[in-house]
Amino acid sequence: AQKVTQAQTEISVVEKEDVTLDCVYETRDTTYYLFWYKQPPSGELVFLIRRNSFDEQNEISGRYSWNFQKSTSSFNFTITASQVVDSAVYFCALSEAGGSNYKLTFGKGTLLTVNP
Amino acid sequence: DTGVSQDPRHKITKRGQNVTFRCDPISEHNRLYWYRQTLGQGPEFLTYFQNEAQLEKSRLLSDRFSAERPKGSFSTLEIQRTEQGDSAMYLCASSLRGGAEAFFGQGTRLTVV
């Protein structure tokens, strides 16, 4: 069975600090997909990134970067120079390719608060 | 707006009443998902459609829940004889193909009193 663990329930930082959100996953599949979503107070889940299990290249998009390490089953997310607008709940999710439905299994989320 | 649309955004109902939610996915997406999210938790999978076929239902989806996607377009999720434990955010998502990113609607927040 697939599982996603986000050990950090809440993180509070001061604006301009860097912050890393941890994600550890479990799966028996060799082919799978990993995702990060942002859920601001408005409630809508906003897609941030998708990685497939064969692509371990780290990715940077502006102030966001992702570190995928299969050896430790981790897919961590770093925000550089955080801003107040980054305040939200962030979810890591896993989708297995073994079945046909590609449903997402989410972690419990990390509430990030960026204080001015 | 070409994103996933859900209606209503909020619903308050008395215990025992039936409620129905609607989801309009992104038009070219053939996969549609329903999830449920309770306070402090991540979304949990409820059911999945590929076109008009409902291909999987979670054990979370009791007999009081039914979902349809006629003609492979919009979808409805009905809850009969609502219970207080049904209070949650119901999220709809759609994707273009398996493994692709899913795009979510803003959700319907159900409160059963």
CSV table of C-alpha atoms in Angstrom, one decimal:
chain,number,residue,atom,x,y,z
A,1,ALA,CA,0.0,0.0,0.0
A,2,GLN,CA,1.2,3.5,-0.7
A,3,LYS,CA,1.8,6.0,2.0
A,4,VAL,CA,3.1,9.6,2.2
A,5,THR,CA,4.4,11.1,5.4
A,6,GLN,CA,4.9,14.7,6.1
A,7,ALA,CA,6.4,14.8,9.6
A,8,GLN,CA,6.2,18.5,10.0
A,9,THR,CA,2.7,19.5,11.0
A,10,GLU,CA,3.4,23.3,11.2
A,11,ILE,CA,6.4,25.5,10.4
A,12,SER,CA,6.7,29.2,11.2
A,13,VAL,CA,9.4,31.4,9.6
A,14,VAL,CA,10.1,35.0,9.2
A,15,GLU,CA,9.9,36.5,5.8
A,16,LYS,CA,13.1,36.0,3.6
A,17,GLU,CA,14.1,32.9,5.5
A,18,ASP,CA,14.6,29.7,3.5
A,19,VAL,CA,12.3,26.8,4.5
A,20,THR,CA,12.3,23.1,3.6
A,21,LEU,CA,9.2,20.9,3.7
A,22,ASP,CA,9.9,17.2,4.1
A,23,CYS,CA,8.1,14.4,2.4
A,24,VAL,CA,8.8,10.7,2.7
A,25,TYR,CA,6.8,8.1,0.7
A,26,GLU,CA,6.3,4.4,0.6
A,27,THR,CA,5.3,2.4,-2.5
A,28,ARG,CA,5.9,-1.1,-4.0
A,29,ASP,CA,5.7,0.2,-7.5
A,30,THR,CA,8.8,0.9,-9.5
A,31,THR,CA,6.9,3.4,-11.6
A,32,TYR,CA,5.1,6.2,-9.7
A,33,TYR,CA,4.6,9.9,-9.7
A,34,LEU,CA,5.2,12.5,-7.0
A,35,PHE,CA,3.5,15.8,-6.6
A,36,TRP,CA,3.4,18.9,-4.5
A,37,TYR,CA,0.2,20.9,-4.1
A,38,LYS,CA,-0.4,24.2,-2.2
A,39,GLN,CA,-3.7,24.9,-0.4
A,40,PRO,CA,-4.0,28.6,0.5
A,41,PRO,CA,-6.8,29.7,2.9
A,42,SER,CA,-9.2,29.9,0.0
A,43,GLY,CA,-9.2,26.1,-0.1
A,44,GLU,CA,-8.3,25.3,-3.7
A,45,LEU,CA,-5.5,22.9,-4.2
A,46,VAL,CA,-2.9,24.4,-6.5
A,47,PHE,CA,-0.6,22.1,-8.5
A,48,LEU,CA,3.1,23.0,-8.1
A,49,ILE,CA,5.2,20.1,-9.5
A,50,ARG,CA,5.1,16.5,-10.8
A,51,ARG,CA,8.0,14.2,-11.0
A,52,ASN,CA,8.1,10.6,-12.3
A,53,SER,CA,10.1,7.9,-10.5
A,54,PHE,CA,12.7,7.7,-13.3
A,55,ASP,CA,13.6,11.3,-13.2
A,56,GLU,CA,15.7,12.1,-10.1
A,57,GLN,CA,16.9,15.4,-11.4
A,58,ASN,CA,16.3,18.2,-8.9
A,59,GLU,CA,14.2,21.0,-10.2
A,60,ILE,CA,14.2,24.7,-9.6
A,61,SER,CA,11.4,27.1,-10.5
A,62,GLY,CA,12.0,30.6,-9.3
A,63,ARG,CA,12.1,30.6,-5.5
A,64,TYR,CA,11.0,26.9,-5.4
A,65,SER,CA,13.2,23.9,-5.6
A,66,TRP,CA,12.6,20.2,-5.2
A,67,ASN,CA,15.0,17.5,-4.1
A,68,PHE,CA,14.0,13.9,-5.2
A,69,GLN,CA,16.1,11.1,-3.7
A,70,LYS,CA,14.9,7.5,-4.4
A,71,SER,CA,17.5,6.1,-2.1
A,72,THR,CA,15.8,7.7,0.9
A,73,SER,CA,12.3,7.7,-0.7
A,74,SER,CA,12.1,11.5,-0.1
A,75,PHE,CA,10.8,14.4,-2.2
A,76,ASN,CA,11.6,17.6,-0.3
A,77,PHE,CA,10.5,21.1,-1.2
A,78,THR,CA,12.5,24.2,-0.5
A,79,ILE,CA,11.2,27.8,-0.6
A,80,THR,CA,14.0,30.3,-0.8
A,81,ALA,CA,13.6,33.8,0.5
A,82,SER,CA,10.0,33.0,1.8
A,83,GLN,CA,7.3,35.6,1.4
A,84,VAL,CA,4.0,36.2,3.3
A,85,VAL,CA,2.1,35.0,0.2
A,86,ASP,CA,3.8,31.6,0.6
A,87,SER,CA,1.7,31.0,3.8
A,88,ALA,CA,-0.5,27.9,3.1
A,89,VAL,CA,-0.8,24.2,3.7
A,90,TYR,CA,1.5,22.2,1.4
A,91,PHE,CA,0.7,18.7,0.5
A,92,CYS,CA,3.0,16.0,-0.9
A,93,ALA,CA,1.2,13.3,-2.9
A,94,LEU,CA,2.0,10.0,-4.6
A,95,SER,CA,0.4,8.3,-7.6
A,96,GLU,CA,1.2,4.7,-8.5
A,97,ALA,CA,1.2,3.5,-12.1
A,98,GLY,CA,0.5,-0.1,-11.2
A,99,GLY,CA,-3.2,0.2,-11.3
A,100,SER,CA,-5.1,2.1,-13.9
A,101,ASN,CA,-6.6,4.9,-11.8
A,102,TYR,CA,-3.6,6.9,-10.8
A,103,LYS,CA,-5.4,8.1,-7.7
A,104,LEU,CA,-3.4,10.4,-5.5
A,105,THR,CA,-2.4,9.5,-1.9
A,106,PHE,CA,-1.8,12.6,0.1
A,107,GLY,CA,0.2,13.3,3.2
A,108,LYS,CA,-1.4,15.2,6.0
A,109,GLY,CA,0.1,18.4,4.9
A,110,THR,CA,2.4,21.0,6.5
A,111,LEU,CA,1.0,24.4,7.5
A,112,LEU,CA,3.6,27.0,6.6
A,113,THR,CA,3.2,30.4,8.2
A,114,VAL,CA,5.5,33.2,6.9
A,115,ASN,CA,5.5,36.2,9.2
A,116,PRO,CA,6.4,39.7,8.1
B,1,ASP,CA,-12.6,30.3,-16.6
B,2,THR,CA,-11.4,27.0,-18.0
B,3,GLY,CA,-10.5,25.3,-14.6
B,4,VAL,CA,-12.4,22.7,-12.7
B,5,SER,CA,-15.7,24.2,-11.4
B,6,GLN,CA,-17.7,22.9,-8.4
B,7,ASP,CA,-21.1,23.9,-7.3
B,8,PRO,CA,-22.2,24.8,-4.7
B,9,ARG,CA,-19.2,26.1,-2.8
B,10,HIS,CA,-21.0,25.7,0.5
B,11,LYS,CA,-23.9,23.6,1.7
B,12,ILE,CA,-25.5,23.4,5.1
B,13,THR,CA,-28.0,20.6,5.5
B,14,LYS,CA,-29.9,18.9,8.3
B,15,ARG,CA,-29.0,15.4,9.2
B,16,GLY,CA,-31.0,12.9,7.2
B,17,GLN,CA,-31.4,15.1,4.1
B,18,ASN,CA,-30.0,14.3,0.7
B,19,VAL,CA,-27.5,16.5,-1.0
B,20,THR,CA,-26.0,16.6,-4.5
B,21,PHE,CA,-22.8,18.3,-5.7
B,22,ARG,CA,-21.8,19.0,-9.2
B,23,CYS,CA,-18.3,19.1,-10.8
B,24,ASP,CA,-17.4,20.4,-14.2
B,25,PRO,CA,-13.9,19.2,-15.2
B,26,ILE,CA,-11.5,20.8,-17.6
B,27,SER,CA,-13.2,20.0,-21.0
B,28,GLU,CA,-10.5,17.9,-22.6
B,29,HIS,CA,-9.8,15.8,-19.4
B,30,ASN,CA,-11.2,12.3,-19.6
B,31,ARG,CA,-10.3,11.4,-16.0
B,32,LEU,CA,-12.3,12.7,-13.1
B,33,TYR,CA,-11.8,12.1,-9.4
B,34,TRP,CA,-13.7,12.9,-6.2
B,35,TYR,CA,-11.8,13.4,-2.9
B,36,ARG,CA,-12.9,14.2,0.6
B,37,GLN,CA,-10.9,16.4,3.0
B,38,THR,CA,-11.6,16.7,6.7
B,39,LEU,CA,-10.0,19.3,8.9
B,40,GLY,CA,-6.3,18.9,9.4
B,41,GLN,CA,-6.1,16.0,6.9
B,42,GLY,CA,-5.0,15.6,3.4
B,43,PRO,CA,-7.6,14.8,0.7
B,44,GLU,CA,-8.7,11.1,0.6
B,45,PHE,CA,-9.7,9.4,-2.6
B,46,LEU,CA,-13.4,8.5,-3.0
B,47,THR,CA,-14.0,7.5,-6.6
B,48,TYR,CA,-12.7,7.8,-10.2
B,49,PHE,CA,-14.2,8.0,-13.6
B,50,GLN,CA,-12.6,7.5,-17.0
B,51,ASN,CA,-15.0,9.1,-19.4
B,52,GLU,CA,-18.4,8.0,-18.2
B,53,ALA,CA,-17.3,4.8,-16.6
B,54,GLN,CA,-16.8,4.7,-12.8
B,55,LEU,CA,-13.8,2.4,-12.5
B,56,GLU,CA,-13.1,2.5,-8.8
B,57,LYS,CA,-14.8,3.3,-5.5
B,58,SER,CA,-13.0,3.7,-2.2
B,59,ARG,CA,-14.2,1.8,0.9
B,60,LEU,CA,-14.9,5.3,2.2
B,61,LEU,CA,-17.8,5.6,-0.2
B,62,SER,CA,-20.6,3.9,1.7
B,63,ASP,CA,-23.9,2.9,0.1
B,64,ARG,CA,-25.3,6.3,0.9
B,65,PHE,CA,-22.9,7.8,-1.6
B,66,SER,CA,-23.4,7.7,-5.4
B,67,ALA,CA,-21.5,9.3,-8.2
B,68,GLU,CA,-22.3,9.6,-11.8
B,69,ARG,CA,-20.7,11.1,-14.9
B,70,PRO,CA,-23.2,11.0,-17.7
B,71,LYS,CA,-21.7,11.3,-21.2
B,72,GLY,CA,-18.3,11.7,-19.7
B,73,SER,CA,-18.7,15.4,-19.0
B,74,PHE,CA,-19.8,16.8,-15.7
B,75,SER,CA,-20.1,14.6,-12.6
B,76,THR,CA,-22.5,14.6,-9.6
B,77,LEU,CA,-21.9,13.2,-6.2
B,78,GLU,CA,-25.0,12.5,-4.1
B,79,ILE,CA,-25.1,11.7,-0.4
B,80,GLN,CA,-28.3,10.3,0.9
B,81,ARG,CA,-29.5,10.5,4.5
B,82,THR,CA,-26.6,12.7,5.5
B,83,GLU,CA,-24.9,12.2,8.8
B,84,GLN,CA,-22.8,14.6,10.9
B,85,GLY,CA,-19.7,12.5,10.0
B,86,ASP,CA,-20.2,13.5,6.3
B,87,SER,CA,-19.2,17.1,7.1
B,88,ALA,CA,-16.1,17.7,5.1
B,89,MET,CA,-14.8,19.5,2.0
B,90,TYR,CA,-15.6,17.5,-1.2
B,91,LEU,CA,-13.0,18.1,-3.9
B,92,CYS,CA,-13.3,17.3,-7.6
B,93,ALA,CA,-10.2,16.9,-9.8
B,94,SER,CA,-9.6,16.1,-13.4
B,95,SER,CA,-6.6,15.1,-15.4
B,96,LEU,CA,-5.7,14.5,-19.1
B,97,ARG,CA,-4.2,11.1,-18.7
B,98,GLY,CA,-2.9,8.6,-16.1
B,99,GLY,CA,0.0,10.0,-14.2
B,100,ALA,CA,-0.5,13.5,-15.3
B,101,GLU,CA,-1.1,16.3,-12.9
B,102,ALA,CA,-4.6,16.6,-11.5
B,103,PHE,CA,-6.3,20.0,-11.4
B,104,PHE,CA,-8.6,20.6,-8.5
B,105,GLY,CA,-11.8,22.6,-8.1
B,106,GLN,CA,-12.4,24.9,-5.2
B,107,GLY,CA,-14.4,22.3,-3.4
B,108,THR,CA,-17.8,22.1,-1.8
B,109,ARG,CA,-17.8,22.5,1.9
B,110,LEU,CA,-20.6,20.4,3.4
B,111,THR,CA,-21.8,21.0,7.0
B,112,VAL,CA,-24.4,18.6,8.4
B,113,VAL,CA,-26.2,20.0,11.4
